Short mmCIF file of C-alpha atoms in Angstrom, two decimals:
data_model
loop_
_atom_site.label_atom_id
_atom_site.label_comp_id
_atom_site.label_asym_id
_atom_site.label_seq_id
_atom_site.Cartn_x
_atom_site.Cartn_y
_atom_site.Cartn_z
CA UNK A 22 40.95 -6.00 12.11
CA UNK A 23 41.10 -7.25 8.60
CA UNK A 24 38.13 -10.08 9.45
CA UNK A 25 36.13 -7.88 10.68
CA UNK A 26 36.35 -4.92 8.19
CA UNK A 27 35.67 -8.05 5.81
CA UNK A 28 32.80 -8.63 7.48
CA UNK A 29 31.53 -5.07 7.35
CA UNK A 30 32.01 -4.31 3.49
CA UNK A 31 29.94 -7.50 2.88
CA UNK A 32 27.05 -5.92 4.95
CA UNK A 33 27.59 -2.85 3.02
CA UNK A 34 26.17 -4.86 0.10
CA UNK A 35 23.10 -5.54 1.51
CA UNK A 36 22.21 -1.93 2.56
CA UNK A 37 19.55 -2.20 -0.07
CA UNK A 38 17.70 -5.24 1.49
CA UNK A 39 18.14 -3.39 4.78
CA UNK A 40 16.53 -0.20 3.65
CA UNK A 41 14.00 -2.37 2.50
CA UNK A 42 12.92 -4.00 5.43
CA UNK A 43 12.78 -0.96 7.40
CA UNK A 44 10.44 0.49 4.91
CA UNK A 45 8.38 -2.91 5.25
CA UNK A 46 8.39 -2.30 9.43
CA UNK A 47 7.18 1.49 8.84
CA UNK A 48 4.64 0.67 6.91
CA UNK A 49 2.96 -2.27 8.56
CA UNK A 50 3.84 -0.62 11.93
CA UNK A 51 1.44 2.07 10.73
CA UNK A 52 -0.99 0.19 9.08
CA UNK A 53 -1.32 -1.69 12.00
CA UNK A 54 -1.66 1.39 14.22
CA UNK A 55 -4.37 2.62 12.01
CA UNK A 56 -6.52 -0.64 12.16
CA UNK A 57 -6.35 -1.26 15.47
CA UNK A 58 -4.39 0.55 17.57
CA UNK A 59 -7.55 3.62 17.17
CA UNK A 60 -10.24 1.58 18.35
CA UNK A 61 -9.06 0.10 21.52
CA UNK A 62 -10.44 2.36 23.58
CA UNK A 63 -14.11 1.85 22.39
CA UNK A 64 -13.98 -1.73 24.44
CA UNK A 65 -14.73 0.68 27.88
CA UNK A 66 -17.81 3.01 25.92
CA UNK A 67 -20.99 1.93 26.18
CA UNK A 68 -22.20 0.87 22.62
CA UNK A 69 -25.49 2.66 21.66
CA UNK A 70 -27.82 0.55 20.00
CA UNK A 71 -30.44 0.54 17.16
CA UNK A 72 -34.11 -0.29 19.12
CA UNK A 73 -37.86 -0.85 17.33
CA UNK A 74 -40.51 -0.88 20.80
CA UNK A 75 -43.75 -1.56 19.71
CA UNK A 76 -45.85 -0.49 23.16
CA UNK A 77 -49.44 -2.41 22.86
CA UNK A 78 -49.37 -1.54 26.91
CA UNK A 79 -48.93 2.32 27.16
CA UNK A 80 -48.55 1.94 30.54
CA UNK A 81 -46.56 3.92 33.33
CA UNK A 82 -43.68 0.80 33.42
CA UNK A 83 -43.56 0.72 29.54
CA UNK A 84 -42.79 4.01 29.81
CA UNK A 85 -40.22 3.82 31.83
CA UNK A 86 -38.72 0.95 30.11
CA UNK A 87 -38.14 2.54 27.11
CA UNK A 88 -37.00 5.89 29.34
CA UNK A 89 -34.24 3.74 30.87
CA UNK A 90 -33.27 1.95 27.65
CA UNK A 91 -33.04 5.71 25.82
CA UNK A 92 -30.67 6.70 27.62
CA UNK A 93 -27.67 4.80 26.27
CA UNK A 94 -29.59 3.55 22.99
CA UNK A 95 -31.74 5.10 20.40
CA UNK A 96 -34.96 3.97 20.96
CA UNK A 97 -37.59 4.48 18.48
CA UNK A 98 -41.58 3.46 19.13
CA UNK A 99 -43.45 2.30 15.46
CA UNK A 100 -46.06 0.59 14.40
CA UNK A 101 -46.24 -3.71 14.64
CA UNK A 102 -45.42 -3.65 10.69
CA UNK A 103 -44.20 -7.29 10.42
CA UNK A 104 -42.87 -6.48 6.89
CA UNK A 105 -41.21 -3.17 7.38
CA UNK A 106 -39.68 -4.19 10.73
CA UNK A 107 -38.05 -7.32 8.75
CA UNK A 108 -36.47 -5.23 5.98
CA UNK A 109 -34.74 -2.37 9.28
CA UNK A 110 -33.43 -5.49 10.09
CA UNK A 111 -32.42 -7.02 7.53
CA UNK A 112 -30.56 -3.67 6.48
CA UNK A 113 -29.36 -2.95 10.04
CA UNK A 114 -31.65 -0.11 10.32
CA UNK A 115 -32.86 -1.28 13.37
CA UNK A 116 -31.11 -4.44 15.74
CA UNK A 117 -33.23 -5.00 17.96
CA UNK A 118 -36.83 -5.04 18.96
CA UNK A 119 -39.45 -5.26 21.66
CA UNK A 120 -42.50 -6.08 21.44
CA UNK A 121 -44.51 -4.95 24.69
CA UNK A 122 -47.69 -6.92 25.20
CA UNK A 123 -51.01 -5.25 26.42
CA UNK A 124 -50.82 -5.73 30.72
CA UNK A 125 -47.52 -5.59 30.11
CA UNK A 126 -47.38 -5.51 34.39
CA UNK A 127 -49.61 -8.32 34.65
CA UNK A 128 -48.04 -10.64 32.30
CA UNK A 129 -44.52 -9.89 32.42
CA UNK A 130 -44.05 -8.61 35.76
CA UNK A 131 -46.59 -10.78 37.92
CA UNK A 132 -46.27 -13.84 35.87
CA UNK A 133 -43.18 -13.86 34.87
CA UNK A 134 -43.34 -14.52 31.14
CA UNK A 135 -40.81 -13.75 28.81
CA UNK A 136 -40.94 -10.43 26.74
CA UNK A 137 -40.67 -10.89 23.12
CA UNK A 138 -37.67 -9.71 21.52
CA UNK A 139 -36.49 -9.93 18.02
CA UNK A 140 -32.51 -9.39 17.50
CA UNK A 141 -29.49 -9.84 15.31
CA UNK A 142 -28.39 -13.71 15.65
CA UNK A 143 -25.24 -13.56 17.10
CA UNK A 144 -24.70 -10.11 17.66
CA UNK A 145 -22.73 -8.93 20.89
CA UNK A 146 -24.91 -5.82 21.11
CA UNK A 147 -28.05 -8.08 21.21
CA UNK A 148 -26.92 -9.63 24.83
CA UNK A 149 -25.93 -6.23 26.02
CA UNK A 150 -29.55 -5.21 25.63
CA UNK A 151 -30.69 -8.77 26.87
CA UNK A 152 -28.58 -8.05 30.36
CA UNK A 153 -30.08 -4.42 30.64
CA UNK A 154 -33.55 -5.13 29.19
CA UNK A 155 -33.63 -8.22 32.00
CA UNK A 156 -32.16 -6.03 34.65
CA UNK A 157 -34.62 -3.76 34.44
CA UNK A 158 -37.53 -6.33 34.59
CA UNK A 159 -36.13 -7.94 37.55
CA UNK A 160 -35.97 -4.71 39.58
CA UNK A 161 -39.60 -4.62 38.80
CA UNK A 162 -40.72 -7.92 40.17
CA UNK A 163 -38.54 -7.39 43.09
CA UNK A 164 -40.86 -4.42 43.95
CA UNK A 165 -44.06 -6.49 42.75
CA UNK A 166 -43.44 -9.16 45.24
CA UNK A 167 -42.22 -6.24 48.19
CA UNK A 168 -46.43 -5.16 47.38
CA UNK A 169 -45.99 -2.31 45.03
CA UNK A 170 -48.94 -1.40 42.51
CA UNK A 171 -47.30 -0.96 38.34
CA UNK A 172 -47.51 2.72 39.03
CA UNK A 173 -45.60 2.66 43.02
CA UNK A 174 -43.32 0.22 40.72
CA UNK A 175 -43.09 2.72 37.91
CA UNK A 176 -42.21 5.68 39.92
CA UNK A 177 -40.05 3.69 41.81
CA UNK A 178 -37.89 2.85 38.73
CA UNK A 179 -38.05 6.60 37.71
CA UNK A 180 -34.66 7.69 36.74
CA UNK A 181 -33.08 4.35 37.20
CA UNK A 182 -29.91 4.41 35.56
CA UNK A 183 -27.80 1.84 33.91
CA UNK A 184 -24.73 1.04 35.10
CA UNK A 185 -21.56 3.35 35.07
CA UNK A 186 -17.66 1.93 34.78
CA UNK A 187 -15.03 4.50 35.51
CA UNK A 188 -11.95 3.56 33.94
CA UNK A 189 -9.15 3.94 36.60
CA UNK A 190 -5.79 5.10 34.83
CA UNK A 191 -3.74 3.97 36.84
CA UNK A 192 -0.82 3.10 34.37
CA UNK A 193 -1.02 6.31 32.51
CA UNK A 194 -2.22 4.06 29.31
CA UNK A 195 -6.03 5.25 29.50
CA UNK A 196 -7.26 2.24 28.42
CA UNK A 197 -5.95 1.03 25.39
CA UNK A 198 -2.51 -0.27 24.18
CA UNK A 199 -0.52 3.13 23.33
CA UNK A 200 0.59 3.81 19.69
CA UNK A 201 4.39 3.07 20.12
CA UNK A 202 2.98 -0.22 21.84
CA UNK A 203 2.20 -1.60 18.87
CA UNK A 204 5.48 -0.25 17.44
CA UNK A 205 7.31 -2.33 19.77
CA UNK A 206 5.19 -5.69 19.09
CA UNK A 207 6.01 -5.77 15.29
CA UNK A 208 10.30 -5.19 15.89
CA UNK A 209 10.93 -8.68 15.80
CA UNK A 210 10.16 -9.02 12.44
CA UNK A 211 12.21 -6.64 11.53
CA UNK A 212 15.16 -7.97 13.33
CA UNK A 213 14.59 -11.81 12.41
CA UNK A 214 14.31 -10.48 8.97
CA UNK A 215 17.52 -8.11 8.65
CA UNK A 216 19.65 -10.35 10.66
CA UNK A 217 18.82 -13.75 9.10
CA UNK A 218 19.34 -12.36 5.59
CA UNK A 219 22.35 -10.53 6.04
CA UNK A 220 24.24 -12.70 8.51
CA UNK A 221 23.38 -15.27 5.87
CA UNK A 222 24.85 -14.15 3.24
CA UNK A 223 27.98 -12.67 5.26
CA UNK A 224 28.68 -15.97 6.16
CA UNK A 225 27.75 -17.96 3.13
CA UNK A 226 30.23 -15.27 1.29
CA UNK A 227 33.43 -16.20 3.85
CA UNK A 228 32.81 -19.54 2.65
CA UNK A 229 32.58 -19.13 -0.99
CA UNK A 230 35.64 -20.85 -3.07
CA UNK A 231 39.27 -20.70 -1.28
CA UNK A 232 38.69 -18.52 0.99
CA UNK A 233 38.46 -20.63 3.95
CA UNK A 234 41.76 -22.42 2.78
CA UNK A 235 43.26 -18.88 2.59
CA UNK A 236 41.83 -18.22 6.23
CA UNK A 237 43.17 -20.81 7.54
CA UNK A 238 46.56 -20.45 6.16
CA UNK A 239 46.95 -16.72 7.43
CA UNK A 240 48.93 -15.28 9.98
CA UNK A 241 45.46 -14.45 12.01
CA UNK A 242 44.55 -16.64 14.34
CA UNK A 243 41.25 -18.89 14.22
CA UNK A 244 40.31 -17.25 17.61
CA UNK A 245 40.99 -13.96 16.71
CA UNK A 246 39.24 -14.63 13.22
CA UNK A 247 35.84 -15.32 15.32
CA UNK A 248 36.17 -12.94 17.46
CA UNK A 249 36.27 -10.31 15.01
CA UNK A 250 33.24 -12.26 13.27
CA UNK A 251 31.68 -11.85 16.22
CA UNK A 252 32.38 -8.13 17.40
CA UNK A 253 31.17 -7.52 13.55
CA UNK A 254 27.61 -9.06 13.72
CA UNK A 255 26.86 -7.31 17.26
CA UNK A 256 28.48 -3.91 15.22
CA UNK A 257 25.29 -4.84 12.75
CA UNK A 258 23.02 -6.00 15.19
CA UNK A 259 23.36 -2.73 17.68
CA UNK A 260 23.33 -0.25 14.67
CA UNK A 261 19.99 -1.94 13.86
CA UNK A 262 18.68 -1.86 16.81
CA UNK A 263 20.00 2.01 17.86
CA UNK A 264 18.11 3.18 14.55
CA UNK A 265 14.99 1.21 15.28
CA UNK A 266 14.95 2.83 18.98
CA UNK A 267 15.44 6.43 17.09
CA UNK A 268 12.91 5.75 15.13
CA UNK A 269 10.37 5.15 18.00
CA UNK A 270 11.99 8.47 19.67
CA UNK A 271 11.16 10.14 16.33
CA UNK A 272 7.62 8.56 15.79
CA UNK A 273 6.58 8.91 19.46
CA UNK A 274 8.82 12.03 21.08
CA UNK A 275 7.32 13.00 24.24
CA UNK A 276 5.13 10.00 24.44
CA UNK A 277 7.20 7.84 24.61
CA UNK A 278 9.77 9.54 26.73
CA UNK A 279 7.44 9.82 30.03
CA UNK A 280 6.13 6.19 29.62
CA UNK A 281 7.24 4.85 32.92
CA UNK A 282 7.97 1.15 31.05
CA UNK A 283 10.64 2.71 28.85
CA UNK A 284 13.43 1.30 30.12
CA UNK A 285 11.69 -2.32 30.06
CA UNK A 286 10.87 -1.74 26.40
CA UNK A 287 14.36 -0.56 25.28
CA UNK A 288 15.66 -4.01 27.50
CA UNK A 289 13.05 -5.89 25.91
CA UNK A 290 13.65 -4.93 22.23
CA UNK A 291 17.71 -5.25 23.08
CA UNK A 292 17.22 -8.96 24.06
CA UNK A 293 15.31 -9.68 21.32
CA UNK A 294 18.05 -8.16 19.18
CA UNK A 295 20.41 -10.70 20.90
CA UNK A 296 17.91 -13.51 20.05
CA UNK A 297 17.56 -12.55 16.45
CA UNK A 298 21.23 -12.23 15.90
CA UNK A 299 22.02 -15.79 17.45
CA UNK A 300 19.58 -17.06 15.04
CA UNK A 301 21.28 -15.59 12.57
CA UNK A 302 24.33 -17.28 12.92
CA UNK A 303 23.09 -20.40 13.04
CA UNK A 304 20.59 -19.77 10.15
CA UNK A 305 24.31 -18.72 8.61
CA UNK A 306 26.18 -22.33 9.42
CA UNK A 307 23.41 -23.83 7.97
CA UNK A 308 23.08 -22.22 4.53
CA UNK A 309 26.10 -23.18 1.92
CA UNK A 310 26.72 -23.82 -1.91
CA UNK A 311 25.98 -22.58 -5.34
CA UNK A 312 21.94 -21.89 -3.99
CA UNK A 313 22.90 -20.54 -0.87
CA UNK A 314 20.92 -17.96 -1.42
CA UNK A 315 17.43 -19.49 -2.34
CA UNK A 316 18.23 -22.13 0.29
CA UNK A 317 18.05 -18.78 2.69
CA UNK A 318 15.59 -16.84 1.28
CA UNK A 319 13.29 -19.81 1.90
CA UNK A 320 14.71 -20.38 5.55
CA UNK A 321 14.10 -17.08 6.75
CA UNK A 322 10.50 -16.25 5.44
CA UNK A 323 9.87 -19.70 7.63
CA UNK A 324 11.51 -18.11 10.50
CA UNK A 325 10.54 -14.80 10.64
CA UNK A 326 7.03 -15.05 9.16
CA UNK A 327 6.33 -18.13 10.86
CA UNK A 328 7.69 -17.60 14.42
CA UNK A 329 5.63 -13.78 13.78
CA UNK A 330 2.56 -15.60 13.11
CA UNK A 331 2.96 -18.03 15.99
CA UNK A 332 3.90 -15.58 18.69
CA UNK A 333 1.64 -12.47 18.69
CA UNK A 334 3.39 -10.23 15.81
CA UNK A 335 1.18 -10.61 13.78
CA UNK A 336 -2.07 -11.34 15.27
CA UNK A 337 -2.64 -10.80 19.18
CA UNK A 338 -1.48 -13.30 22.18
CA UNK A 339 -5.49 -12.97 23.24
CA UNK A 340 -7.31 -14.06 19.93
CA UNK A 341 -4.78 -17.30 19.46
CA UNK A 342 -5.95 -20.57 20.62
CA UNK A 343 -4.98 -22.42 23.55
CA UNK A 344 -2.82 -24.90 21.73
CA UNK A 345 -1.39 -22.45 19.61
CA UNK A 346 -0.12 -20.56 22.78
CA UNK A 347 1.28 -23.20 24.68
CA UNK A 348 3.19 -24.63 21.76
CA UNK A 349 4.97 -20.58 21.05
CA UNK A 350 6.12 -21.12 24.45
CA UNK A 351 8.84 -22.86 23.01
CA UNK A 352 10.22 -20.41 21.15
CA UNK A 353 11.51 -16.88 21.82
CA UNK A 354 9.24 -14.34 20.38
CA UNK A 355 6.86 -15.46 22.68
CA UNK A 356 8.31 -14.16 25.40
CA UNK A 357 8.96 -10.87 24.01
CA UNK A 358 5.75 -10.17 23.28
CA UNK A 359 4.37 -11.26 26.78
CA UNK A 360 6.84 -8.39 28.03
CA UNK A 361 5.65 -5.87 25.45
CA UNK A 362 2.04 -6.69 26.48
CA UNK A 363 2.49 -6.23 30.06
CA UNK A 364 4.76 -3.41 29.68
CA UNK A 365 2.12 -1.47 27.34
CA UNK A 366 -0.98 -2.53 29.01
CA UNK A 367 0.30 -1.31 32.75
CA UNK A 368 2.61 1.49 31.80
CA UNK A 369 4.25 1.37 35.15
CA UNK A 370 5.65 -1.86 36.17
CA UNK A 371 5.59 -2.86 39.72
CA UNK A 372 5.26 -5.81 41.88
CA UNK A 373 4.12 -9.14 40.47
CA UNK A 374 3.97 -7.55 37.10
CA UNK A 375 7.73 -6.75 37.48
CA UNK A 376 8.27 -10.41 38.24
CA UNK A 377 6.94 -11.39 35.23
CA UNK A 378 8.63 -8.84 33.46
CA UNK A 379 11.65 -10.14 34.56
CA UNK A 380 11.05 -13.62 33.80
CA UNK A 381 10.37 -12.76 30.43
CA UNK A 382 13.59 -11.24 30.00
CA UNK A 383 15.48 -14.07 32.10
CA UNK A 384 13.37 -16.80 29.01
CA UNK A 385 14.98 -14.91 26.48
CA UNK A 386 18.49 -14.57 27.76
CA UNK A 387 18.41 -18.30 28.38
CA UNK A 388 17.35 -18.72 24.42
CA UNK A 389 20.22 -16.38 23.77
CA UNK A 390 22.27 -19.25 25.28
CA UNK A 391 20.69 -22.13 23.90
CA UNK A 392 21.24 -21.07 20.53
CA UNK A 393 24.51 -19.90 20.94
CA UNK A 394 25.92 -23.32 22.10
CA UNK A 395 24.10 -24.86 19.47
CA UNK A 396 25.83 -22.86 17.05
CA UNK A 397 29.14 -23.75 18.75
CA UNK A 398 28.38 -26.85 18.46
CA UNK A 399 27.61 -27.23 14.76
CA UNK A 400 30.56 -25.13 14.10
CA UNK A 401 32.90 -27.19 15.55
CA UNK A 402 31.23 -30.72 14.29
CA UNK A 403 32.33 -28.83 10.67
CA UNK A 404 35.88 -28.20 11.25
CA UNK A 405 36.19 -31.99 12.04
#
């Protein structure tokens, strides 16, 4: 086993950069985790908003406008104070406000005219008050034209309430992407990273000076020689991927133990594992001579913070463009985020969600292969 024990004291060099790039994971992992992983939840709450009414009605149905709109909002009646009402808004003390004309029943409700609103340009919380504000009018007219009188309208509209969502949890996730989620979704950065570097400069050292001349000559076969190269890098490439698993255990504990997609995330992260390490190698065949190492260096912040960027590491799947997506379909990382999504967003993974799952997994296997023939390939155009 002298290749291989070769092979290990040469990643025993690079402990340092290894130990650095786990400290690089943990803290963008949590940083991350912090930014958004916390505020997730808020997309099922109903927002409360800022609201100016100036009533010039006083009616029963004004009143029960603004009753219906205080009850997820804070509503606030003032004065028709053009300037002051310009400088809330300006300063966000107020977003939005309603201006309710005198016969506010006649005008908006029997006519049908438009009640003047002044919001935020552009603000989502400006059309959620535009869908309730107009739901609320249209209940009216429909019991204008069934013949009711603004107060049979207003009573009628008495305790109307706006809409409820219960949020099913139906894959134990509540809601929102869990913490170790998010853990998961950054890992192949860390193993791109890792890999790439060190495999790089493993291989780059066996062929530094004579010593593929003295390989050659030796009593050890060139079979047994890769095999030994190979049994090596997976030694690397499981260690790295048994301590990043620990340190989601450690991070997550319970959590993350009675998550019903665990065993799809420990696949998951093991394929991309695979992936990372058969880049690695051929990142390694690539990379030779006296600036081997720049030559790398420069190679693998392309790959790792490039394919990162491109495949939902870095910035989620959902807020990438449509061209963006369809060209990371091509590569790996792609897929393994897909899986992490679905795994974290349902929790428990069943039927058609399985099959996707699956496929997923099956994609990244099948880059496994692609790159590993490729590597083959290369290799033995070399030797000729």
């Amino acid at each position: 086993m002298t290749v291989y024990k070769g092979y290990l004291k040469v990643m025993k060099k690079n402990i340092g950069l290894i130990l650095m790039y786990l400290a690089i994971f943990t803290g963008v992992t949590v940083m991350f985790q912090v930014l958004s992983g916390n505020d997730s939840i808020t997309n099922y709450r109903a927002e409360s908003v800022k609201i100016a009414v100036i009533d010039d009605d006083g009616g029963s149905l004004a009143v029960e406008l603004k009753n219906y709109l205080g009850q997820c909002h804070q509503v606030t009646v003032t004065e028709n104070d053009r300037a002051r009402l310009q400088e809330d808004l300006f300063y966000r003390n107020i977003e939005y406000i309603i201006r309710i004309p005198e016969h506010f029943f006649e005008t908006c409700i029997a006519e049908g005219q438009k009640l003047e609103v002044t919001k935020v340009t552009g603000s989502y919380t400006a059309f959620y008050v535009d869908q309730q504000l107009n739901s609320f009018l249209n209940d009216a007219r429909v019991y204008y034209t069934a013949g009711f009188t603004q107060e049979e309208t207003a009573a009628a509209l008495h305790g109307l309430k706006s809409i409820q969502v219960e949020l099913l949890d139906t894959g134990g996730t509540v809601g929102e992407m869990p913490a170790y989620g998010f853990y998961f979704r950054y890992l192949p950065y860390l193993f791109l990273s890792v890999l790439c570097y060190v495999m790089g400069n493993v291989l780059a050292a066996f062929r530094r000076g004579d010593l593929p001349k003295r390989m050659s000559a030796s009593a050890i076969s060139a079979r047994r020689q890769s095999l030994e190269g190979l049994l090596a890098a997976a030694t690397m490439a499981v260690i790295l991927w048994a301590v990043s698993i620990l340190g989601a255990f450690a991070f997550y504990g319970k959590r993350l133990v009675e998550c019903g997609g665990l065993p799809y995330y420990l696949l998951n992260s093991f394929m991309m594992v695979l992936t990372a390490l058969a880049i690695s190698y051929l990142v390694g065949m690539l990379v030779r001579g006296k600036s081997a190492a720049n030559t790398l260096s420069g190679i693998v912040n392309v790959l790792s913070l490039g394919m990162c960027s491109l495949c939902g590491v870095f910035v989620p799947l959902e807020m990438m463009s449509k061209g963006v997506k369809t060209a990371a379909h091509f590569l790996p990382v792609y897929w393994y985020e897909v899986v992490n999504n679905l795994v974290a967003e349902f929790g428990n993974v069943t039927g058609e969600i399985r099959q996707t799952v699956l496929q997923g997994l099956g994609l990244q296997l099948a880059f496994v292969v692609a790159l590993v023939c490729i590597t083959l390939t290369i290799s033995k155009w070399k030797k000729v």
